[in-house]
CSV table of C-alpha atoms and ligand atoms in Angstrom, one decimal:
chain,number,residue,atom,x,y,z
A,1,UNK,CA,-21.4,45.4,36.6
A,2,UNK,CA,-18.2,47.3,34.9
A,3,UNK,CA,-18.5,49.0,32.3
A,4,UNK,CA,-17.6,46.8,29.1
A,5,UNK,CA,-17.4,49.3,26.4
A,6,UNK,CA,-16.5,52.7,26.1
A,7,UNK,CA,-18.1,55.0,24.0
A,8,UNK,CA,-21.5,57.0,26.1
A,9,UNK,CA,-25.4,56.6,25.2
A,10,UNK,CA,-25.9,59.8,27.5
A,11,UNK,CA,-26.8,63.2,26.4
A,12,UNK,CA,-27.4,64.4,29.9
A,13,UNK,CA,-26.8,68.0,30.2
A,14,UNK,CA,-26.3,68.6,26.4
A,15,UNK,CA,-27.7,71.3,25.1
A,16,UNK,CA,-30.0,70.8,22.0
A,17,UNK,CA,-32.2,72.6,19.4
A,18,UNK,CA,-35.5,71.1,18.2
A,19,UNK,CA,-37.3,72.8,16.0
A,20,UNK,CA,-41.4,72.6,15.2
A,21,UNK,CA,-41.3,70.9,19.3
A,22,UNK,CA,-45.2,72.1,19.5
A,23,UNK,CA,-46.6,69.7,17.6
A,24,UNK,CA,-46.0,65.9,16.3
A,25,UNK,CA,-42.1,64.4,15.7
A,26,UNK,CA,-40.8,67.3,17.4
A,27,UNK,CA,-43.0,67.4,20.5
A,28,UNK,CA,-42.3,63.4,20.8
A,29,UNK,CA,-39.1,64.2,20.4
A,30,UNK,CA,-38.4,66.9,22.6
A,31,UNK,CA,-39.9,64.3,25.6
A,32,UNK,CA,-37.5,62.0,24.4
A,33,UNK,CA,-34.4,64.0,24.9
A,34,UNK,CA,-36.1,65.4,28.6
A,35,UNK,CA,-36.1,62.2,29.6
A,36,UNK,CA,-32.5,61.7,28.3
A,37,UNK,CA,-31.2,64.7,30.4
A,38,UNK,CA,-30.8,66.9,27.6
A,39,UNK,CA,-31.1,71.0,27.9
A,40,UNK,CA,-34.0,71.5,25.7
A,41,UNK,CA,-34.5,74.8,23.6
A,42,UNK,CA,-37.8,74.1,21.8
A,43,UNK,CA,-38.6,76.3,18.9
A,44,UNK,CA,-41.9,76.4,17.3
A,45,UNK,CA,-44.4,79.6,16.0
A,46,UNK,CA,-47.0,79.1,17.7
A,47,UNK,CA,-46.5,80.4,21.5
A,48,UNK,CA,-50.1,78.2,23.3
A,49,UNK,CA,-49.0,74.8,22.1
A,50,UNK,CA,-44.7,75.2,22.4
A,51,UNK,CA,-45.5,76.6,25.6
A,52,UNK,CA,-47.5,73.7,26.9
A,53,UNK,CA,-45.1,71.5,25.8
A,54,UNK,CA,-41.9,73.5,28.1
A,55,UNK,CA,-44.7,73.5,30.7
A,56,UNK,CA,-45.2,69.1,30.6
A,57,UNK,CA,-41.6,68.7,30.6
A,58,UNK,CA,-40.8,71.5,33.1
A,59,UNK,CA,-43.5,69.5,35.3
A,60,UNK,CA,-41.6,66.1,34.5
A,61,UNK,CA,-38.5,67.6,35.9
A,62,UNK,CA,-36.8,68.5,32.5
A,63,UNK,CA,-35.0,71.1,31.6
A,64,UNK,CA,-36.4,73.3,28.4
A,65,UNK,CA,-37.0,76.5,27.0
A,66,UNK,CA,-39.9,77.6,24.7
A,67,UNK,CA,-38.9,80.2,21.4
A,68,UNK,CA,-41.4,81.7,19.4
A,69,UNK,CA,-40.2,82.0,15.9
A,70,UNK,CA,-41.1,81.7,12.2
A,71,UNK,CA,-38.3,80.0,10.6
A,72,UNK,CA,-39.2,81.5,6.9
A,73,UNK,CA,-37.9,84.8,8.6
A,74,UNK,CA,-33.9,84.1,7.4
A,75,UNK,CA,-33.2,87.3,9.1
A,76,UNK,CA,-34.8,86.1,12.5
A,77,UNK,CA,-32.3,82.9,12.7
A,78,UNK,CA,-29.1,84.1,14.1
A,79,UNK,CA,-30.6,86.2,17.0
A,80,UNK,CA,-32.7,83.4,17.8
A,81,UNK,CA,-29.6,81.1,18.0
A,82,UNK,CA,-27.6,84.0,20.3
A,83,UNK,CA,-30.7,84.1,22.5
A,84,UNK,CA,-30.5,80.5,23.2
A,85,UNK,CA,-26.8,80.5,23.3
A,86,UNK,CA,-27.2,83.3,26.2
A,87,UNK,CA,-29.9,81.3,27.7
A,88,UNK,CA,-28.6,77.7,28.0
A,89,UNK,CA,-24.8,77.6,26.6
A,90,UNK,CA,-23.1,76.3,23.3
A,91,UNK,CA,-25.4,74.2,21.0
A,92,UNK,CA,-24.6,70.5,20.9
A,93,UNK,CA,-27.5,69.2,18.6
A,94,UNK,CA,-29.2,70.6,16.4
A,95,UNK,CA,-32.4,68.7,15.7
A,96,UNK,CA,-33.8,70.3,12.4
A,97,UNK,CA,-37.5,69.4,12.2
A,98,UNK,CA,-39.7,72.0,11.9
A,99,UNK,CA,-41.6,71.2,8.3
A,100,UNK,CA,-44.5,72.4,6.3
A,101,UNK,CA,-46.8,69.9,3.4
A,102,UNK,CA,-49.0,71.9,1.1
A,103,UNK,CA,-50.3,70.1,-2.0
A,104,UNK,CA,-49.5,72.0,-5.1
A,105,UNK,CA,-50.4,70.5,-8.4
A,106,UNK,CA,-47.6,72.2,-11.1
A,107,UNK,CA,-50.0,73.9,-12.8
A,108,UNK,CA,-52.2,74.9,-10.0
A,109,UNK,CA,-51.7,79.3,-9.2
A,110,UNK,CA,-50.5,78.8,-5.9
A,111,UNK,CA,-47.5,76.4,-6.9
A,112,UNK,CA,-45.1,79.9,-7.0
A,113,UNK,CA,-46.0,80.7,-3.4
A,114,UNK,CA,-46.4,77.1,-2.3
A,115,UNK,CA,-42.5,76.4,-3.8
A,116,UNK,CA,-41.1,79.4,-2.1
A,117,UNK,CA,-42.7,78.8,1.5
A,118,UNK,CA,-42.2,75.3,1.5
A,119,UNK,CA,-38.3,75.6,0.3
A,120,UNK,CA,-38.0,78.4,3.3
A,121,UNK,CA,-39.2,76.5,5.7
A,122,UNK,CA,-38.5,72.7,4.7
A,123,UNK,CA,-35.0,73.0,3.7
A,124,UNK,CA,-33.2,77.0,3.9
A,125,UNK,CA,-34.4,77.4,7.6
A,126,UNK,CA,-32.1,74.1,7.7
A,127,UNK,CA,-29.1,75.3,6.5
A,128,UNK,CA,-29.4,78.8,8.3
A,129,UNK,CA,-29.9,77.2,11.5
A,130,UNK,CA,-26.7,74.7,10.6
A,131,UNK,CA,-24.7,78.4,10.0
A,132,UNK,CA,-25.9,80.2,13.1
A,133,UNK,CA,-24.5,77.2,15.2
A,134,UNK,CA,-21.5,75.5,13.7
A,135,UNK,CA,-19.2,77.1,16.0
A,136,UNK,CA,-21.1,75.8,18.9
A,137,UNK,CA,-21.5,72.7,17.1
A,138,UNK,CA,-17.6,72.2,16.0
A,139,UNK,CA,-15.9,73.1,19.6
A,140,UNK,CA,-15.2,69.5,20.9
A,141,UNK,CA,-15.6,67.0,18.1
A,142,UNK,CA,-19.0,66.0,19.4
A,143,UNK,CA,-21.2,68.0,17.6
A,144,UNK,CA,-24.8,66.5,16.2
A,145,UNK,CA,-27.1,67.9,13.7
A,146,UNK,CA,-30.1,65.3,12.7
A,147,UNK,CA,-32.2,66.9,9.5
A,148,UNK,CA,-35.9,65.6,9.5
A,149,UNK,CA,-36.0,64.7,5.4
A,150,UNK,CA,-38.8,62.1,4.4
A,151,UNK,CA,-39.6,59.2,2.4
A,152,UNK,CA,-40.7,61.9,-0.4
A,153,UNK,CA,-37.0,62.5,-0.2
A,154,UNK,CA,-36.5,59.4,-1.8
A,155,UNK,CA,-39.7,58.9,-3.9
A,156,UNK,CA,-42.4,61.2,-4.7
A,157,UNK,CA,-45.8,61.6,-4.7
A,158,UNK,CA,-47.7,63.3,-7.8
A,159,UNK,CA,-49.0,67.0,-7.4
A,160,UNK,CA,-46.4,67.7,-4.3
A,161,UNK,CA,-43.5,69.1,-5.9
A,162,UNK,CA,-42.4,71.5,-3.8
A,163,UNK,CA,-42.2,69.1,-0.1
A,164,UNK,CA,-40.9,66.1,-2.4
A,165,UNK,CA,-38.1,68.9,-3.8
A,166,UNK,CA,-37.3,70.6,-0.8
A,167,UNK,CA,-36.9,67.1,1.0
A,168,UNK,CA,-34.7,65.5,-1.7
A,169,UNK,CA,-32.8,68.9,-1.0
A,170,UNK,CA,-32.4,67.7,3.0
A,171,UNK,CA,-30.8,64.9,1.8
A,172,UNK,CA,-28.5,66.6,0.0
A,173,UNK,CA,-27.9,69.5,2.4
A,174,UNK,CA,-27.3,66.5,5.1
A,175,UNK,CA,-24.5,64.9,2.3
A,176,UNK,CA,-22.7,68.2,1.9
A,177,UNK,CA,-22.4,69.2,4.9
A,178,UNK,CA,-21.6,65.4,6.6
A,179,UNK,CA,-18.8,66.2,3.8
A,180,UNK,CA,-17.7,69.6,5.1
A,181,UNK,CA,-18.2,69.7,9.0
A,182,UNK,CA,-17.1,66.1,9.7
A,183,UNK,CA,-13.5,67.5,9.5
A,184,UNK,CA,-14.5,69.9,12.4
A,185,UNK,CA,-16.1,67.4,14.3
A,186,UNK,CA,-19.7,67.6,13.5
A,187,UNK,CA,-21.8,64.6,12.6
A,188,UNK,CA,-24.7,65.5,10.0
A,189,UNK,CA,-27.2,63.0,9.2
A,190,UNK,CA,-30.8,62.6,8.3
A,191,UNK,CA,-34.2,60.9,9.2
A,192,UNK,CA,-36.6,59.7,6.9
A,193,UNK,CA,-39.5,59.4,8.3
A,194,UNK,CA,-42.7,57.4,6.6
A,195,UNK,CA,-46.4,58.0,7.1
A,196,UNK,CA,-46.7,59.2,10.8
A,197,UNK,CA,-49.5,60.1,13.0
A,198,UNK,CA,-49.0,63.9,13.9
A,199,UNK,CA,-50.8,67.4,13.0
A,200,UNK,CA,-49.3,67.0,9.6
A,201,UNK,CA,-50.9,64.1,8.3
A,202,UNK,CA,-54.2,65.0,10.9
A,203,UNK,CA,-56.5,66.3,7.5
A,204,UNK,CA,-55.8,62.5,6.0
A,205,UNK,CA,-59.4,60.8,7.1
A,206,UNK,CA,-58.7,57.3,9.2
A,207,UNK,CA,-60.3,55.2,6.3
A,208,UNK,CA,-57.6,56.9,4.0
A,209,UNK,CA,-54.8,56.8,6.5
A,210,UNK,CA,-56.1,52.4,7.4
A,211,UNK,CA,-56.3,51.4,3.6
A,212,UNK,CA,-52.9,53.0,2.9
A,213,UNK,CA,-50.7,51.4,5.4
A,214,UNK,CA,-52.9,48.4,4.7
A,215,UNK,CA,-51.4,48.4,0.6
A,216,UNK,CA,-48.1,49.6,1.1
A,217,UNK,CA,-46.7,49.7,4.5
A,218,UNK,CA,-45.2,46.8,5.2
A,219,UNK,CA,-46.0,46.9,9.4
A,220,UNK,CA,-49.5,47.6,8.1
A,221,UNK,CA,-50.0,50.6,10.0
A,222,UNK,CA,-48.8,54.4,10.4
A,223,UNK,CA,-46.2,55.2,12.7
A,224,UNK,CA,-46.1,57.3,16.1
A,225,UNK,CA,-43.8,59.8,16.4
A,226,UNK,CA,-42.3,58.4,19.0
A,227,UNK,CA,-40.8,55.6,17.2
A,228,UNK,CA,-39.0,58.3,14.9
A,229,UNK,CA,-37.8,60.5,18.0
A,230,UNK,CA,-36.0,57.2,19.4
A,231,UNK,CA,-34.3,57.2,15.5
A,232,UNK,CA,-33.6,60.8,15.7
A,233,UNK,CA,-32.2,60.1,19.3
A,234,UNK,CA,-29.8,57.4,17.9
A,235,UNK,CA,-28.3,59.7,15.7
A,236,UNK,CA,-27.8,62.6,18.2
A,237,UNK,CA,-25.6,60.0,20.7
A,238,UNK,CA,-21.9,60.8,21.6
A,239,UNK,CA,-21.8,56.6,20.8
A,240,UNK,CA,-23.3,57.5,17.0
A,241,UNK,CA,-19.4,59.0,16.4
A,242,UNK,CA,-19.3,57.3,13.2
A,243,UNK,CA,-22.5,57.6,11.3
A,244,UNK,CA,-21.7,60.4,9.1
A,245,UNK,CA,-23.9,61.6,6.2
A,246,UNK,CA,-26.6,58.5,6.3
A,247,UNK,CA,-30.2,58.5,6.3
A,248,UNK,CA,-32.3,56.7,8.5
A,249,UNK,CA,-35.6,55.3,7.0
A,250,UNK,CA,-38.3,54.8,9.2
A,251,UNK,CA,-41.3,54.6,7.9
A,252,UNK,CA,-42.1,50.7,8.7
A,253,UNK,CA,-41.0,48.8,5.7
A,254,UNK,CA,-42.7,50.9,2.9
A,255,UNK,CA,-39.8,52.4,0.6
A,256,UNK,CA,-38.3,48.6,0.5
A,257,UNK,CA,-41.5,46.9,-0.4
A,258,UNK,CA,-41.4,46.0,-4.3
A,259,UNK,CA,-45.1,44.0,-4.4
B,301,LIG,P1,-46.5,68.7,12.6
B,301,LIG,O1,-47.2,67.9,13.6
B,301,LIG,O2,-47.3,69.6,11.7
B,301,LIG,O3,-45.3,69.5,13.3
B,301,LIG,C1,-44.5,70.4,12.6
B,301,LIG,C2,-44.3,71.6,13.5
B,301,LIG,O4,-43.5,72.6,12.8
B,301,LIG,C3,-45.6,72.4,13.8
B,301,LIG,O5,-45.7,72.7,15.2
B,301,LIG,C4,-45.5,73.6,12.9
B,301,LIG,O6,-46.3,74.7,13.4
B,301,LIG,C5,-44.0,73.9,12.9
B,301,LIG,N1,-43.7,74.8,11.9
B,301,LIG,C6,-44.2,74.8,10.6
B,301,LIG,N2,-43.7,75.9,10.0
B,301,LIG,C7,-42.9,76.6,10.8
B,301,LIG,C8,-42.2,77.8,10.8
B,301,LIG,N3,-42.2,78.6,9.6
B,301,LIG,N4,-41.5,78.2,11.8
B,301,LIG,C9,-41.6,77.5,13.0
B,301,LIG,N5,-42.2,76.4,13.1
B,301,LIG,C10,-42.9,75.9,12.1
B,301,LIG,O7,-45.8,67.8,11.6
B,301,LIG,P2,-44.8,66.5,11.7
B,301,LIG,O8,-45.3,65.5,10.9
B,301,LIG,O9,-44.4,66.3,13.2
B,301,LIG,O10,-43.5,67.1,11.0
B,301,LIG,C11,-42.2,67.1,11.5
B,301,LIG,C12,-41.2,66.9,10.3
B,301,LIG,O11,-41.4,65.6,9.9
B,301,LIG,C13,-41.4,67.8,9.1
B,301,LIG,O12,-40.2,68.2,8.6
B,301,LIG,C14,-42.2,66.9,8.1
B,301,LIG,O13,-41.9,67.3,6.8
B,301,LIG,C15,-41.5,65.6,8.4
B,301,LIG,N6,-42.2,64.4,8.0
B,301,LIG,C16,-43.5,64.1,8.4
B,301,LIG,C17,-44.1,63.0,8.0
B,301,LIG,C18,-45.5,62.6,8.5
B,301,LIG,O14,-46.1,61.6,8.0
B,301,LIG,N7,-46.1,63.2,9.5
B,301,LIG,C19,-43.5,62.1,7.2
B,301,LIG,C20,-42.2,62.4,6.7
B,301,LIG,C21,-41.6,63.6,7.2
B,301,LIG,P3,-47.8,74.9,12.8
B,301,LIG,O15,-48.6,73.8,13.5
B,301,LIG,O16,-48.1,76.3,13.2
B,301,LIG,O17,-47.7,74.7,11.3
């Protein structure tokens, strides 16, 4: 039939950043955009699994490049954005996901180190990636930049200051610059994801994992990452022109349960 509406779903040919792609939300959701179309550069530090993962969608027929890189290094960012530029063209989304958990009582010795890691990793490597490609980002009003954030940036959970900081800090980076790119054209928004199945939350035994979606999720289960790279997906549409500066909670029902 004719088309009835007129803004596009596609992302075919778009050129996007995901970052952590080896392993859990951003492996799931670097499939999700190869099935899309989209011009993949996948950015993780560990070269065995990114590199399996440019090899699977390489082998479905996608498009995607692998980039080994520790996002703590600040001073590694901008070359690693001009490499991809060379490589693939002008960045249209920036999927910010890479992410590190590390429990970290206040009182405990290794809160210092724990704090600074975590911050570098969970939120700065966020708003240095954001700075290396906002000219990319702003050149035809159609930029997208999705920030993986987290129920703990909403609540928090006792004796994990540093993730539950750093990720109230995505939300806030996402508000600011929703605030100061969507003049030039850039949409900035965030995902909160709940309790999801991936190498993060691999250490939690089953048992644990089964009686706490049992109390407090309201689906009664933990999530796949897929369902969150579908959300992140929604966000990164040329059709998602104007959510600016929202979260998207996904974590099956828990953050609105009261009882
Ligand atoms: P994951 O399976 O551990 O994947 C995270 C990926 O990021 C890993 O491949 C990891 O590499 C990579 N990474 C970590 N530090 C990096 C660095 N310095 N430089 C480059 N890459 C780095 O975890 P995930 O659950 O999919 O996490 C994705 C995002 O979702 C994170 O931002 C996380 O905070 C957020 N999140 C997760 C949950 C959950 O329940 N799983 C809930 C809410 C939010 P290594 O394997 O080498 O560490």
């Amino acid at each position: 039939m004719a088309k009835l509406s007129t803004l596009s779903r596609s992302i075919d040919g778009r050129v996007a950043i995901i970052t952590g792609a080896a392993s859990g939300m951003g492996r799931a959701t670097a499939f999700v955009f190869a099935d899309e179309g989209a011009h993949l550069a996948l950015v993780d530090r560990t070269a065995d699994a990114l590199n399996a993962v440019v090899e699977e969608i390489r082998a479905a027929g996608g498009t995607a490049n692998g980039y080994v890189a520790d996002l703590a290094d600040g001073a590694a960012i901008p070359a690693l954005v001009e490499k991809i530029r060379g490589d693939l063209g002008p960045i249209d989304i920036l999927i910010n996901n890479a992410g590190i958990s590390v429990g970290a009582p206040i009182d405990h010795d290794f809160w210092e180190k724990a704090w600074e890691l975590t911050f570098a990793v969970n939120l700065t490597a966020q708003a240095r990636l954001i700075r290396a490609c906002v000219d990319d980002l702003a050149r035809n009003g159609e930029g997208r930049i999705v920030n993986i954030a987290s129920t703990e940036g909403l609540g928090a959970t006792a004796g994990g200051s540093p993730y539950t900081a750093a990720k109230h800090g995505v939300i806030g980076l996402t508000r600011s610059m929703a605030v100061e790119l969507g003049p030039r054209g850039i949409n900035v928004n965030a995902i909160c994801p709940g309790p999801i199945k991936t190498g993060m939350t691999a250490p939690i035994p089953d048992e644990a994992k089964t009686k706490f979606a049992r109390r407090r999720v309201a689906l009664k289960r933990y999530g796949e990452p897929e369902e969150v790279a579908h959300a992140t997906l929604s966000l990164a549409l040329p059709a998602s022109s104007f959510i600016n500066g929202a979260f998207l909670v996904v974590d099956g029902g828990l953050m609105v349960r009261n009882a």
